[in-house]
Amino acid sequence: MTEPEKKRRQSRYRSDLMIAVVTVVSMWGAGVYFKLFAYLHDAANSSVRWGGDELLAVLLFMSLAAAWFAYRRWREAERASDLAQKSDAYIHDIINNMQVALVVYQLEKIDDDRTLRLKRANPAASEFTSANIGKLVGLTIDQAFPDIRALDLPRKYADVVRTGKSFTIDEITYGDKRIKQSIFSIRAFVLPEQSVGVIFENISERKRAEDDLLESRERFRELVENIDEVFWVGSPDWSEIHYISPNYEKLWGRSCESLYANPMQWIDSIVDEDKVQVLEAIDKCINSGAEKIRFPEYRIQLPDGSERWIYARAFRVSNEDGGVVRIVGIAENITEHKKAENELLESRMRFSGIVEMADDAIVSINAAQQVILFNKAAEEMFGITAADIVGEHVEMLIPERFHVSHRALVERFMVRSDQPLVHRRAGMVGRRYDGEEFPMESSISKQVIGDEVVMTVMIRDLSEQVKAQEIQRKLLKAITETDEAVVITDRNAVIEYVNPAFTSITGYSEEEAIGNTPSMLKSEAQDPQFYTELWRTISEGHVWHGTLVDRRKDGTFYPAMMSVAPIHDDVGEVTHYVSLQQDMSEYKRLEDQFLQAQKMEAVGTLVGGIAHDFNNMLAALQGNVYLAKSRTNEPAVIAEKLGNIEKLSQRAAEIVRQLLTFARKDMVQMQSLPLNIFLRDGLKLAQSTVPESIECVKDICEEQVMVIADATQLQQVLMNLLNNARDAVAASENPRIRVRLETCEPAEVFRLKYPNIRAERLAHLSVEDNGSGIAPEIVDKVVEPFFTTKDVGKGTGLGLAMVYGAVQTHGGVLEIDSQPGKGTTIHIYLPVMHEQRKQIRDNAEETAHGHDELVLLVDDETVVRDTVGEVLDSLGYRVVSACNGKEALDYYHAHQDEIAIVLSDVVMPGMGGIELIQKIRQLGSDVPTILLTGYDFSGRSDEVDALDNCELLGKPVAVASLSRLIRKMIRT
């Protein structure tokens, strides 16, 4: 409460007291004077003295006074409450509409600045920080602003609360993960309830603008103070000079202060013959509104009586309204230029005949290195006329990087009398007017004409002569600077040259490579036949190109695209070989991303079919459960139905496993694969995307066909081919898709067409449809990325491109046979392994039982926890259950000597399975652990591998398999 408010309240209290006293006295006097007490006494009790009634009256009067006081206090409280609400609203509006940011912290513990808690923040705080500060209200200062403690601000804010002393920081830089690093100004002040208010403002833009302005001013100052010309700024009527550059004193011979004092001084110094033209130009600028003005060349007279020629120009500066605010101009000394013009006239008269007839450029310069002679050949060579170059410094014709050496050469040549002629060829470079540089040779002679020394240079353009050398240089630079490895060997494959890219890609230095052979990069990823074919191709004089995997010096492998070409001499004999190799690691990474995107697109397509299959299985499960419940008195029937339920559950688990494997983002893993068995299983998954209205015929050979392949890529190939066939037959009357697998031996025509295919037998996979077919003119384009014939939104154009890339990766061939209106057949040929492997089938094993060991079972799903617990109990184990990792860890702390094995879910709220096992290992315990998960956990397999004595199983897991694994881990 302010001091004036306190005084006003005390004044009201005194007034109320006076009114109450006067009222009591008045009523008492009236009672005595009018004998009201006697009347009251007579009315109440005639036998008792009226002194007690008088006392009652007094009490009545005092009650009236108290009521008056209470009423006044109530009214005052009402007014104070209204005033407080209005004041709060007023203050709230002020804070929310402040143009500066305001935050309020409350120090909960007076001696601990970590208890500073953000209580309030106005909208400007969010605006200045580009973060929603309002969401941070309620957090401690360290939670709201994680990096603020590095600036020691929490301590300073707490000191404001403790001492009541405010502080201000003009500039401070802060930023964190929510707030972009910026410059702020801060003022902190104390508030009631152990609080501190902080007003801050983001001054980054203002600071940047100030710095830019200062930098701009500094650049302007450096510019105008270091140029040879005089720069000036004046008023629109030319009556005042606002700025004049320091060079005025050098050019006019008068001080800048004298010009400020007398702005017409520069005009007064003009020679009378030239002054009229200058004044006319100024008058034209003032009256005609001309934006620019070029003064005629004029002479000024210096204080010592000498004269100088001046060339000046000026222009008007206008504001947004078009009004002229100032005149700026520049003036330069052209005295030497005028002298050079006169010298040029004399020189042309003396040498015009010889000079103008010369084929070489002839340029003469004076002692100041200004051009005084420039013949026609020079004009053509340098692209500038004599009128434009005469009087200018000869360095205009020389690249800037040679200016210093040129000056030293000229000075040396000028002082030596025994060197009348200099002839230079190498390293001489001229510069044309348009900036183009060219090589030249020059002959320099010196003549003394009166007191003047003149140098004449005869120049010959060597551009054409250097072009051939430049082409050779560019070729060498291209080889040196390309990012593809270039290797040149002799005809015996001994390396004679490697470029820097070879060193960068392979890790071998130039010294290590030269004298060696390319076999130093051999990775054993290709069979010997591959290298035999390569050597045969280049030995016959042909170019070989293809892909391979090579090995770096550090032993790591990298994919590469390589071409090898023979180099012939003039008579056509092969003398050397050149190899170009490109590191395809980045390309393979992008290709892997592309393949993963394709798989995700196919997974989306699978959802509908998978849902259909799952619904069928769920219906069958419900039916078997119903029949089992209705036949509880027939154990044989119940066993049969439970067996059906188990088979359906295993089928559902297999579909989920295939889907997770298919969607997994793995590196390509080439391994031996029985293609016929793979296709039968793969079609079960892929066929779910094909509606039942489409007839799908499968013709898979019984012969076991072993190929080297990546299962995930082949599944993607099958998915894409079936999806394309499904879309192709959508409009067919009797839609039909046929998938066929057979083996064949490639014919000679096939081998000639595809020389890279060297296998004796091929697996021939074909997908045939009776759809609309593909037009002949676009058959070759359908394998290009993003080419599609489908409507917008119905295809990405990546399906067949992925198929083509996968087939290439597997060393196979893709062919398309299509006729419009009759359908399309996609043929894929893959090399068959020489050695066929027998199919291995796993035999079911018996369930393993426990011996009353204690199992700690952890799962957040009650149904799963109870079911698995009952199964383990039936297997002869004692079971202790926990619903999350923390609860399990607490129990393990107390009973770790009793627990034989831990079974835990991986993904649980709070503490997951992996973290639980890590905590147990930190206790020094090596208890066997089994992690169970329903997710694809391949991306975190390294974390599981790092845990000793731990196995990872996917849900659902067969009881027999789980029992055997538990028994095995407990024994070991």
PDB file of N, CA, C and O in Angstrom, residues 775-806:
ATOM      1  N   ALA A 775       3.277 -50.925 -74.785  1.00  0.00           N
ATOM      2  CA  ALA A 775       3.557 -50.463 -76.142  1.00  0.00           C
ATOM      3  C   ALA A 775       5.037 -50.664 -76.463  1.00  0.00           C
ATOM      4  O   ALA A 775       5.889 -50.440 -75.599  1.00  0.00           O
ATOM      5  N   PRO A 776       5.385 -51.076 -77.694  1.00  0.00           N
ATOM      6  CA  PRO A 776       6.784 -51.355 -78.050  1.00  0.00           C
ATOM      7  C   PRO A 776       7.713 -50.174 -77.816  1.00  0.00           C
ATOM      8  O   PRO A 776       8.874 -50.350 -77.428  1.00  0.00           O
ATOM      9  N   GLU A 777       7.213 -48.946 -78.040  1.00  0.00           N
ATOM     10  CA  GLU A 777       8.094 -47.792 -77.950  1.00  0.00           C
ATOM     11  C   GLU A 777       8.495 -47.456 -76.509  1.00  0.00           C
ATOM     12  O   GLU A 777       9.418 -46.653 -76.282  1.00  0.00           O
ATOM     13  N   ILE A 778       7.832 -48.032 -75.507  1.00  0.00           N
ATOM     14  CA  ILE A 778       8.188 -47.713 -74.110  1.00  0.00           C
ATOM     15  C   ILE A 778       8.671 -48.938 -73.337  1.00  0.00           C
ATOM     16  O   ILE A 778       8.917 -48.839 -72.136  1.00  0.00           O
ATOM     17  N   VAL A 779       8.819 -50.082 -74.021  1.00  0.00           N
ATOM     18  CA  VAL A 779       9.271 -51.287 -73.319  1.00  0.00           C
ATOM     19  C   VAL A 779      10.627 -51.063 -72.672  1.00  0.00           C
ATOM     20  O   VAL A 779      10.868 -51.478 -71.530  1.00  0.00           O
ATOM     21  N   ASP A 780      11.523 -50.376 -73.375  1.00  0.00           N
ATOM     22  CA  ASP A 780      12.868 -50.170 -72.840  1.00  0.00           C
ATOM     23  C   ASP A 780      12.905 -49.135 -71.724  1.00  0.00           C
ATOM     24  O   ASP A 780      13.916 -49.001 -71.022  1.00  0.00           O
ATOM     25  N   LYS A 781      11.811 -48.375 -71.559  1.00  0.00           N
ATOM     26  CA  LYS A 781      11.806 -47.311 -70.564  1.00  0.00           C
ATOM     27  C   LYS A 781      11.205 -47.735 -69.224  1.00  0.00           C
ATOM     28  O   LYS A 781      11.365 -47.046 -68.226  1.00  0.00           O
ATOM     29  N   VAL A 782      10.480 -48.862 -69.203  1.00  0.00           N
ATOM     30  CA  VAL A 782       9.732 -49.207 -67.995  1.00  0.00           C
ATOM     31  C   VAL A 782      10.651 -49.541 -66.815  1.00  0.00           C
ATOM     32  O   VAL A 782      10.207 -49.545 -65.666  1.00  0.00           O
ATOM     33  N   VAL A 783      11.924 -49.847 -67.066  1.00  0.00           N
ATOM     34  CA  VAL A 783      12.844 -50.139 -65.960  1.00  0.00           C
ATOM     35  C   VAL A 783      13.575 -48.892 -65.480  1.00  0.00           C
ATOM     36  O   VAL A 783      14.397 -48.963 -64.569  1.00  0.00           O
ATOM     37  N   GLU A 784      13.271 -47.736 -66.091  1.00  0.00           N
ATOM     38  CA  GLU A 784      13.900 -46.502 -65.649  1.00  0.00           C
ATOM     39  C   GLU A 784      13.200 -46.001 -64.386  1.00  0.00           C
ATOM     40  O   GLU A 784      11.975 -46.100 -64.257  1.00  0.00           O
ATOM     41  N   PRO A 785      13.953 -45.453 -63.420  1.00  0.00           N
ATOM     42  CA  PRO A 785      13.327 -44.940 -62.191  1.00  0.00           C
ATOM     43  C   PRO A 785      12.310 -43.846 -62.509  1.00  0.00           C
ATOM     44  O   PRO A 785      12.545 -42.994 -63.366  1.00  0.00           O
ATOM     45  N   PHE A 786      11.170 -43.910 -61.819  1.00  0.00           N
ATOM     46  CA  PHE A 786      10.096 -42.928 -61.866  1.00  0.00           C
ATOM     47  C   PHE A 786       9.346 -42.902 -63.201  1.00  0.00           C
ATOM     48  O   PHE A 786       8.544 -42.008 -63.434  1.00  0.00           O
ATOM     49  N   PHE A 787       9.577 -43.886 -64.064  1.00  0.00           N
ATOM     50  CA  PHE A 787       8.772 -43.993 -65.278  1.00  0.00           C
ATOM     51  C   PHE A 787       7.596 -44.914 -64.978  1.00  0.00           C
ATOM     52  O   PHE A 787       7.769 -46.034 -64.518  1.00  0.00           O
ATOM     53  N   THR A 788       6.389 -44.438 -65.217  1.00  0.00           N
ATOM     54  CA  THR A 788       5.201 -45.240 -64.948  1.00  0.00           C
ATOM     55  C   THR A 788       4.132 -44.937 -65.977  1.00  0.00           C
ATOM     56  O   THR A 788       4.045 -43.815 -66.499  1.00  0.00           O
ATOM     57  N   THR A 789       3.322 -45.940 -66.279  1.00  0.00           N
ATOM     58  CA  THR A 789       2.188 -45.770 -67.193  1.00  0.00           C
ATOM     59  C   THR A 789       0.884 -45.685 -66.422  1.00  0.00           C
ATOM     60  O   THR A 789      -0.179 -45.580 -67.019  1.00  0.00           O
ATOM     61  N   LYS A 790       0.967 -45.740 -65.071  1.00  0.00           N
ATOM     62  CA  LYS A 790      -0.245 -45.709 -64.264  1.00  0.00           C
ATOM     63  C   LYS A 790      -0.701 -44.271 -64.050  1.00  0.00           C
ATOM     64  O   LYS A 790       0.060 -43.316 -64.252  1.00  0.00           O
ATOM     65  N   ASP A 791      -1.956 -44.112 -63.615  1.00  0.00           N
ATOM     66  CA  ASP A 791      -2.501 -42.798 -63.346  1.00  0.00           C
ATOM     67  C   ASP A 791      -1.784 -42.169 -62.160  1.00  0.00           C
ATOM     68  O   ASP A 791      -1.147 -42.851 -61.360  1.00  0.00           O
ATOM     69  N   VAL A 792      -1.939 -40.819 -62.050  1.00  0.00           N
ATOM     70  CA  VAL A 792      -1.319 -40.099 -60.940  1.00  0.00           C
ATOM     71  C   VAL A 792      -1.858 -40.625 -59.621  1.00  0.00           C
ATOM     72  O   VAL A 792      -3.058 -40.774 -59.429  1.00  0.00           O
ATOM     73  N   GLY A 793      -0.927 -40.918 -58.695  1.00  0.00           N
ATOM     74  CA  GLY A 793      -1.324 -41.427 -57.395  1.00  0.00           C
ATOM     75  C   GLY A 793      -1.421 -42.923 -57.320  1.00  0.00           C
ATOM     76  O   GLY A 793      -1.622 -43.497 -56.256  1.00  0.00           O
ATOM     77  N   LYS A 794      -1.262 -43.637 -58.458  1.00  0.00           N
ATOM     78  CA  LYS A 794      -1.398 -45.088 -58.461  1.00  0.00           C
ATOM     79  C   LYS A 794      -0.083 -45.806 -58.692  1.00  0.00           C
ATOM     80  O   LYS A 794      -0.038 -47.014 -58.784  1.00  0.00           O
ATOM     81  N   GLY A 795       0.978 -45.078 -58.834  1.00  0.00           N
ATOM     82  CA  GLY A 795       2.271 -45.730 -59.051  1.00  0.00           C
ATOM     83  C   GLY A 795       3.393 -44.733 -58.911  1.00  0.00           C
ATOM     84  O   GLY A 795       3.237 -43.558 -59.242  1.00  0.00           O
ATOM     85  N   THR A 796       4.538 -45.217 -58.416  1.00  0.00           N
ATOM     86  CA  THR A 796       5.700 -44.341 -58.234  1.00  0.00           C
ATOM     87  C   THR A 796       6.688 -44.432 -59.380  1.00  0.00           C
ATOM     88  O   THR A 796       7.569 -43.589 -59.501  1.00  0.00           O
ATOM     89  N   GLY A 797       6.589 -45.481 -60.210  1.00  0.00           N
ATOM     90  CA  GLY A 797       7.577 -45.670 -61.256  1.00  0.00           C
ATOM     91  C   GLY A 797       8.863 -46.261 -60.736  1.00  0.00           C
ATOM     92  O   GLY A 797       9.895 -46.185 -61.406  1.00  0.00           O
ATOM     93  N   LEU A 798       8.843 -46.853 -59.546  1.00  0.00           N
ATOM     94  CA  LEU A 798      10.058 -47.406 -58.949  1.00  0.00           C
ATOM     95  C   LEU A 798      10.060 -48.929 -58.921  1.00  0.00           C
ATOM     96  O   LEU A 798      11.081 -49.537 -58.650  1.00  0.00           O
ATOM     97  N   GLY A 799       8.898 -49.559 -59.171  1.00  0.00           N
ATOM     98  CA  GLY A 799       8.787 -51.004 -59.008  1.00  0.00           C
ATOM     99  C   GLY A 799       9.721 -51.780 -59.903  1.00  0.00           C
ATOM    100  O   GLY A 799      10.570 -52.538 -59.439  1.00  0.00           O
ATOM    101  N   LEU A 800       9.591 -51.636 -61.225  1.00  0.00           N
ATOM    102  CA  LEU A 800      10.436 -52.391 -62.154  1.00  0.00           C
ATOM    103  C   LEU A 800      11.877 -51.906 -62.099  1.00  0.00           C
ATOM    104  O   LEU A 800      12.797 -52.675 -62.386  1.00  0.00           O
ATOM    105  N   ALA A 801      12.079 -50.610 -61.753  1.00  0.00           N
ATOM    106  CA  ALA A 801      13.453 -50.126 -61.604  1.00  0.00           C
ATOM    107  C   ALA A 801      14.154 -50.878 -60.477  1.00  0.00           C
ATOM    108  O   ALA A 801      15.317 -51.257 -60.583  1.00  0.00           O
ATOM    109  N   MET A 802      13.428 -51.126 -59.374  1.00  0.00           N
ATOM    110  CA  MET A 802      14.002 -51.889 -58.275  1.00  0.00           C
ATOM    111  C   MET A 802      14.262 -53.322 -58.700  1.00  0.00           C
ATOM    112  O   MET A 802      15.299 -53.909 -58.357  1.00  0.00           O
ATOM    113  N   VAL A 803      13.315 -53.932 -59.436  1.00  0.00           N
ATOM    114  CA  VAL A 803      13.491 -55.310 -59.909  1.00  0.00           C
ATOM    115  C   VAL A 803      14.744 -55.403 -60.766  1.00  0.00           C
ATOM    116  O   VAL A 803      15.565 -56.310 -60.607  1.00  0.00           O
ATOM    117  N   TYR A 804      14.887 -54.458 -61.684  1.00  0.00           N
ATOM    118  CA  TYR A 804      16.041 -54.471 -62.585  1.00  0.00           C
ATOM    119  C   TYR A 804      17.344 -54.353 -61.788  1.00  0.00           C
ATOM    120  O   TYR A 804      18.307 -55.085 -62.025  1.00  0.00           O
ATOM    121  N   GLY A 805      17.366 -53.411 -60.803  1.00  0.00           N
ATOM    122  CA  GLY A 805      18.572 -53.248 -59.995  1.00  0.00           C
ATOM    123  C   GLY A 805      18.897 -54.490 -59.179  1.00  0.00           C
ATOM    124  O   GLY A 805      20.058 -54.878 -59.065  1.00  0.00           O
ATOM    125  N   ALA A 806      17.861 -55.132 -58.614  1.00  0.00           N
ATOM    126  CA  ALA A 806      18.098 -56.337 -57.822  1.00  0.00           C
ATOM    127  C   ALA A 806      18.637 -57.469 -58.684  1.00  0.00           C
ATOM    128  O   ALA A 806      19.533 -58.214 -58.276  1.00  0.00           O
TER     129      ALA A 806
END
